[in-house]
Coordinates of C-alpha atoms in Angstrom, one line a residue:
X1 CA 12.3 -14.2 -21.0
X2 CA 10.1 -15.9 -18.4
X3 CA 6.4 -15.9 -19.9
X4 CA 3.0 -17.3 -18.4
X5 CA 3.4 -20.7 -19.3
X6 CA 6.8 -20.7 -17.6
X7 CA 5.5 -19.4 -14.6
X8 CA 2.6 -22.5 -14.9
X9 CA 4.9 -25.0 -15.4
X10 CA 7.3 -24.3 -12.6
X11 CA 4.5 -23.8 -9.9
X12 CA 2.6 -27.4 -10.9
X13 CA 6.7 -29.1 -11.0
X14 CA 6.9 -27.9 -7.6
X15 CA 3.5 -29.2 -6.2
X16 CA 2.1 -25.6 -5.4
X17 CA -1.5 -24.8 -6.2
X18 CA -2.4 -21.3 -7.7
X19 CA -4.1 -20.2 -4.0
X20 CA -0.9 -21.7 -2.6
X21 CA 0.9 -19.7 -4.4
X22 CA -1.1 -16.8 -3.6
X23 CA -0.6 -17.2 -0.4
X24 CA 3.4 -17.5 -0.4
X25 CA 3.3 -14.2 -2.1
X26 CA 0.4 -12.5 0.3
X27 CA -1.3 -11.4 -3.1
X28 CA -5.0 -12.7 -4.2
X29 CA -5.2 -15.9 -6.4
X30 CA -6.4 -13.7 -9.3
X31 CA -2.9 -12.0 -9.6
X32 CA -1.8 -15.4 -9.6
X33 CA -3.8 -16.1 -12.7
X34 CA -3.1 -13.2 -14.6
X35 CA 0.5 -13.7 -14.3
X36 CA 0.3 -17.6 -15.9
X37 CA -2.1 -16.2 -18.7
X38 CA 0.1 -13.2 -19.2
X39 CA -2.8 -11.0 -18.9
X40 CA -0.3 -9.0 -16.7
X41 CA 3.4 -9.0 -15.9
X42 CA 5.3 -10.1 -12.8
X43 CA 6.9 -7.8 -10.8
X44 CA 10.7 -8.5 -10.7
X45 CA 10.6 -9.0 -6.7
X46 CA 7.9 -11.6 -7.4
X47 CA 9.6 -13.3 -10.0
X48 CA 12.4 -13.8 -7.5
X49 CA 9.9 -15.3 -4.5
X50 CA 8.3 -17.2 -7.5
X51 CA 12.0 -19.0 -8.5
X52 CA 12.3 -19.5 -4.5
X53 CA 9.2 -21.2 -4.0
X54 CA 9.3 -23.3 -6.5
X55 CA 13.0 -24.1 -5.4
X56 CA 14.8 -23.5 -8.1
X57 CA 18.5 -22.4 -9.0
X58 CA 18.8 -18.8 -9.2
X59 CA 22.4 -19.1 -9.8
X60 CA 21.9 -19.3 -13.8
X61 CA 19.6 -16.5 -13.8
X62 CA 22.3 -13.9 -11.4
X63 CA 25.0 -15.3 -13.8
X64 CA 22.9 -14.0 -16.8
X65 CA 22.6 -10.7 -15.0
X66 CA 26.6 -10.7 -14.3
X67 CA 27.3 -11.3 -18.4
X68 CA 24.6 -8.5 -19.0
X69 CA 26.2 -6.0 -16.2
X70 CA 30.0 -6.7 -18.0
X71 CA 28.4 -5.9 -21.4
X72 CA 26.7 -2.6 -20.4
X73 CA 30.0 -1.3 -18.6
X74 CA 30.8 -0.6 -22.1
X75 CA 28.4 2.0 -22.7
X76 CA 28.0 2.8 -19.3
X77 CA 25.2 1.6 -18.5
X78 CA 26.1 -0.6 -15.6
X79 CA 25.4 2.3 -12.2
X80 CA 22.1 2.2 -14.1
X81 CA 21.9 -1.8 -14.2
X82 CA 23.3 -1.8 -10.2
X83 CA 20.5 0.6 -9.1
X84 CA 17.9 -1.8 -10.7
X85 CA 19.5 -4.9 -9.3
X86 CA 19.1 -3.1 -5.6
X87 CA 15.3 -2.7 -6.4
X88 CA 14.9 -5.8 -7.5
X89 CA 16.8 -7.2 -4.0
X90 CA 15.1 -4.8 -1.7
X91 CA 11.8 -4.4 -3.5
X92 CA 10.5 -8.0 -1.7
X93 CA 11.0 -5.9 1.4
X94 CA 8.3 -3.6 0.5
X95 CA 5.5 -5.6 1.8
X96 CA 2.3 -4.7 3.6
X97 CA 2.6 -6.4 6.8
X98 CA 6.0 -4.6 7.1
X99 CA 4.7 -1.0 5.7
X100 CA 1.2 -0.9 7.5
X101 CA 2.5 -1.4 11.1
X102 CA 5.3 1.0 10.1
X103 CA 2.5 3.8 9.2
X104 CA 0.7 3.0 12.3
X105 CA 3.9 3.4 14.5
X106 CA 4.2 7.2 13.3
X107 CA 0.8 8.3 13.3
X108 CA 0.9 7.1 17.2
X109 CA 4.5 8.9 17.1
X110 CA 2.2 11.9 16.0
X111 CA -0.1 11.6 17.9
X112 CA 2.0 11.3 21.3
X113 CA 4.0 14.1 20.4
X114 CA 1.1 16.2 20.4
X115 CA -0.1 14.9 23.6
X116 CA 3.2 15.9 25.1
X117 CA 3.4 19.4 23.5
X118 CA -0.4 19.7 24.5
X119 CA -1.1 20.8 20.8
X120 CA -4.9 20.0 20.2
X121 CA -4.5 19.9 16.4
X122 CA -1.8 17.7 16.0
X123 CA -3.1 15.3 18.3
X124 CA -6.9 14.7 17.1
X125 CA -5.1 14.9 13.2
X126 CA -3.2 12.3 14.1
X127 CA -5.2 10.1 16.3
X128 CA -8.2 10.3 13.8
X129 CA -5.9 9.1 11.5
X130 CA -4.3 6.4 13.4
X131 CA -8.1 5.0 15.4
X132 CA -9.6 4.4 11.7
X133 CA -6.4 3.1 10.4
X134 CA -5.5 0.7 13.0
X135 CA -9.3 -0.7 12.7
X136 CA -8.9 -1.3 9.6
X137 CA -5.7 -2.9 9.2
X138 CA -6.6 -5.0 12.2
X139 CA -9.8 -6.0 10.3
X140 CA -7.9 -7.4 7.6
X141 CA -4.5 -8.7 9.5
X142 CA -6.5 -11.2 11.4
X143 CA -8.0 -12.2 8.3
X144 CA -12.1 -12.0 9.6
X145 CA -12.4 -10.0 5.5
X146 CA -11.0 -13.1 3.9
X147 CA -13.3 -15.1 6.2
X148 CA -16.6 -14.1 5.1
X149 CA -16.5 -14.8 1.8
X150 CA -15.7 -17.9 -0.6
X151 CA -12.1 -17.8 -2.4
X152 CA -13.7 -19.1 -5.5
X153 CA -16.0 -16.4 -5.8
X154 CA -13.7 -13.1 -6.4
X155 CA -16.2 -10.9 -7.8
X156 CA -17.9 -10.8 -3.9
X157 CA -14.7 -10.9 -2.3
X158 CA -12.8 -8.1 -4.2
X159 CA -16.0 -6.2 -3.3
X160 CA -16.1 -6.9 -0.3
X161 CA -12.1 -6.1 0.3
X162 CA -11.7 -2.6 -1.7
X163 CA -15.2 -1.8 -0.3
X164 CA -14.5 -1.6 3.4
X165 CA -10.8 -0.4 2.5
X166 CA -13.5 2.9 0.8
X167 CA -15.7 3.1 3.7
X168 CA -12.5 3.5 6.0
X169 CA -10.6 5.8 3.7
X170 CA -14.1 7.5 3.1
X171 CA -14.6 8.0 7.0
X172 CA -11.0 9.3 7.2
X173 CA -11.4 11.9 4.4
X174 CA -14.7 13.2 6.0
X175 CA -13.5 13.4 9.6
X176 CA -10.3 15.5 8.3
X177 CA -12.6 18.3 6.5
X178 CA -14.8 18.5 9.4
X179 CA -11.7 18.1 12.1
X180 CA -11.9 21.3 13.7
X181 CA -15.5 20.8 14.4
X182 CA -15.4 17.7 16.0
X183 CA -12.3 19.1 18.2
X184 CA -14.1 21.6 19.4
X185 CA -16.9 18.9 20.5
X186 CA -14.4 16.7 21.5
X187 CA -12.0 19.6 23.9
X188 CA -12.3 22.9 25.1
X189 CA -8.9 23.8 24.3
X190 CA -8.2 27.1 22.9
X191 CA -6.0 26.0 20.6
X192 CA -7.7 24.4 18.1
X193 CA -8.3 26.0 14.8
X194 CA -7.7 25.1 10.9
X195 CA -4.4 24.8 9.8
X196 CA -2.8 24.4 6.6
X197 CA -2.2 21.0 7.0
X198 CA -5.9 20.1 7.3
X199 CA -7.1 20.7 3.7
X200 CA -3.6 19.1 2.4
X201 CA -4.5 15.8 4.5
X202 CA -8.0 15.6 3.3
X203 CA -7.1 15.6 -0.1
X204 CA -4.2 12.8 0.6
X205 CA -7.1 11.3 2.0
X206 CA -9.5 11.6 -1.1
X207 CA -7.1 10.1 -3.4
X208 CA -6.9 7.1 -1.2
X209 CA -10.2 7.0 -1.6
X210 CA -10.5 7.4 -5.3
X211 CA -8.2 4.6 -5.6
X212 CA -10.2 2.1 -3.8
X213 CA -13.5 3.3 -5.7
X214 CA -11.6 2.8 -9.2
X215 CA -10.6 -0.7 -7.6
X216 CA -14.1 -1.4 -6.3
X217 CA -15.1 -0.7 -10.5
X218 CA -12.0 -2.7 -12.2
X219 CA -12.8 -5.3 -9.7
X220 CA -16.8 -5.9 -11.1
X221 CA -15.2 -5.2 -14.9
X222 CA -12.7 -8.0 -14.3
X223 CA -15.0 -10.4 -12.5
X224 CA -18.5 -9.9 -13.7
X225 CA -17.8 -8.4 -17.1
X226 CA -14.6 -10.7 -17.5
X227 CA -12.5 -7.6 -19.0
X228 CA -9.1 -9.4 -18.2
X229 CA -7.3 -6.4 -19.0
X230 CA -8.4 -4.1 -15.8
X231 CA -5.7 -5.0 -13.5
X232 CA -3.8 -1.6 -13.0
X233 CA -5.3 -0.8 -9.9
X234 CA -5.2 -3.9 -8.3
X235 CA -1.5 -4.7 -9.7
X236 CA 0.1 -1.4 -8.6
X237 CA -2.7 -1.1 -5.5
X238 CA 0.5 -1.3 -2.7
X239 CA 2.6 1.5 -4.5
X240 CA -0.3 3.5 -4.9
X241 CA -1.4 3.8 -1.5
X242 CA 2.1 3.5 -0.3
X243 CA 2.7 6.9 -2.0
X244 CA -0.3 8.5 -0.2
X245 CA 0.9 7.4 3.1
X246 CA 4.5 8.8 2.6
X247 CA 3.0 12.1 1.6
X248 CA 0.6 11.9 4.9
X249 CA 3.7 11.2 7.7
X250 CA 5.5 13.7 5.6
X251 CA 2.4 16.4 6.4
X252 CA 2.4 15.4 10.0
X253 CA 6.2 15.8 10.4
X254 CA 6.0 19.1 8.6
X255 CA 3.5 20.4 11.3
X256 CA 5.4 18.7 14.1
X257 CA 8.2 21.0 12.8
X258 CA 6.4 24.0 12.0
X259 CA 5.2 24.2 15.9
X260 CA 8.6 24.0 17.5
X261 CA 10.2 27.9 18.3
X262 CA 13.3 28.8 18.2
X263 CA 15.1 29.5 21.2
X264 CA 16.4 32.8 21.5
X265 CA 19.7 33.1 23.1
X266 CA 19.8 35.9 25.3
X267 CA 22.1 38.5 24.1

């Protein structure tokens, strides 16, 4: 099994600094640490960009996988082992410059469906969403967060990154619960009222936020308080919000659907 030092070793044989690294795998040089000090463990579809980087034969380690896969089909275990091996392949896919955009692409989807069905709700829902959202992401993608603050110094820079990803999801949250209020300021169309949808997207919304508060208090316990062993939140942080996001666009569709009518053939 690959430990810490392991990880170390192969990075320094292969010339790469710890914020290169960090860098190559679009995470923050503190992950990078944790995984050499084994404070926490890589993630499989790490492990495989690590190996890459640091060009290095996967061949050995896919035959180990092939001698393990034979062994299992014993007990039949291997479907099981084949499943993992696809996550493991695909799971490097599941990256934030890929998901982000995604999201954004259906909440405009959203939003331009309502426009064309003229439905007030689904349109301010949705382009609420999608205004704060885009900021925010676009705040971060041309790295002006990363910018203002010292590498070295991760206690300010954490804060500084889960704190405006709060404010943001903080902002989203409270338009939501007063949405219909700010409709009505916003358009005089007759349509707008509360829907079901609106308290179930407020609370998607408040666990987003939650999230990136618990961050914002891991990150101070890790950097100021040098508890090494908070790292959940900012380990898992992508599958976490990820989660919240499906269960957002899965809302919206919901409504989409919920507004179309039947056609009645005529008899």
């Amino acid at each position: 099994m690959i430990d810490g030092d392991d990880l170390k070793a192969m990075r320094l044989n292969a010339g790469i600094t710890q914020q290169g690294m960090s860098k190559k795998l679009e995470c923050d040089r503190r992950t990078i640490h944790n995984y050499e000090l084994g404070v926490s463990d890589i993630p499989s579809s790490r492990l495989f960009q690590w190996l890459k980087f640091c060009k290095l034969d996967l061949g050995s380690l896919l035959n180990q996988i092939k001698e393990v896969r034979s062994e299992s089909s014993i007990n039949g275990t291997s479907k099981l082992l084949d499943f993992i091996s696809a996550i493991i392949i695909f799971g490097t896919l599941w990256n934030y410059l890929i998901a982000a955009p995604l999201y954004l692409l259906l909440l405009a989807t959203c939003t331009a469906y309502g426009v064309y069905v003229k439905n007030t709700n689904i349109t301010h829902i949705s382009a609420f969403i999608l205004v704060l959202s885009a900021l925010n992401f676009t705040l971060f993608s041309t790295g002006i967060i990363n910018d203002m603050t010292d590498a070295e110094n991760e206690l300010l820079q954490g804060n500084i990154v889960f704190g405006v990803q709060l404010f943001f999801n903080f902002m989203i949250a409270t338009l939501l619960i007063f949405r219909v209020q700010l409709s009505r300021k916003i358009s005089n169309a007759k349509d707008i009222k509360l829907t079901y949808f609106d308290g179930i997207l407020h609370w998607i919304y408040i666990y987003i936020t939650v999230i990136y508060l618990l961050g914002l208090i891991e990150n101070i316990g890790w950097a100021y308080f040098e508890f090494k062993s908070w790292t959940f939140i900012f380990n898992n942080i992508k599958e976490l919000i990820y989660v919240a996001w499906a269960l957002c666009f899965s809302t919206l569709l919901t409504m989409i659907i919920s507004t179309i009518k039947p056609q009645v053939k005529p008899q």
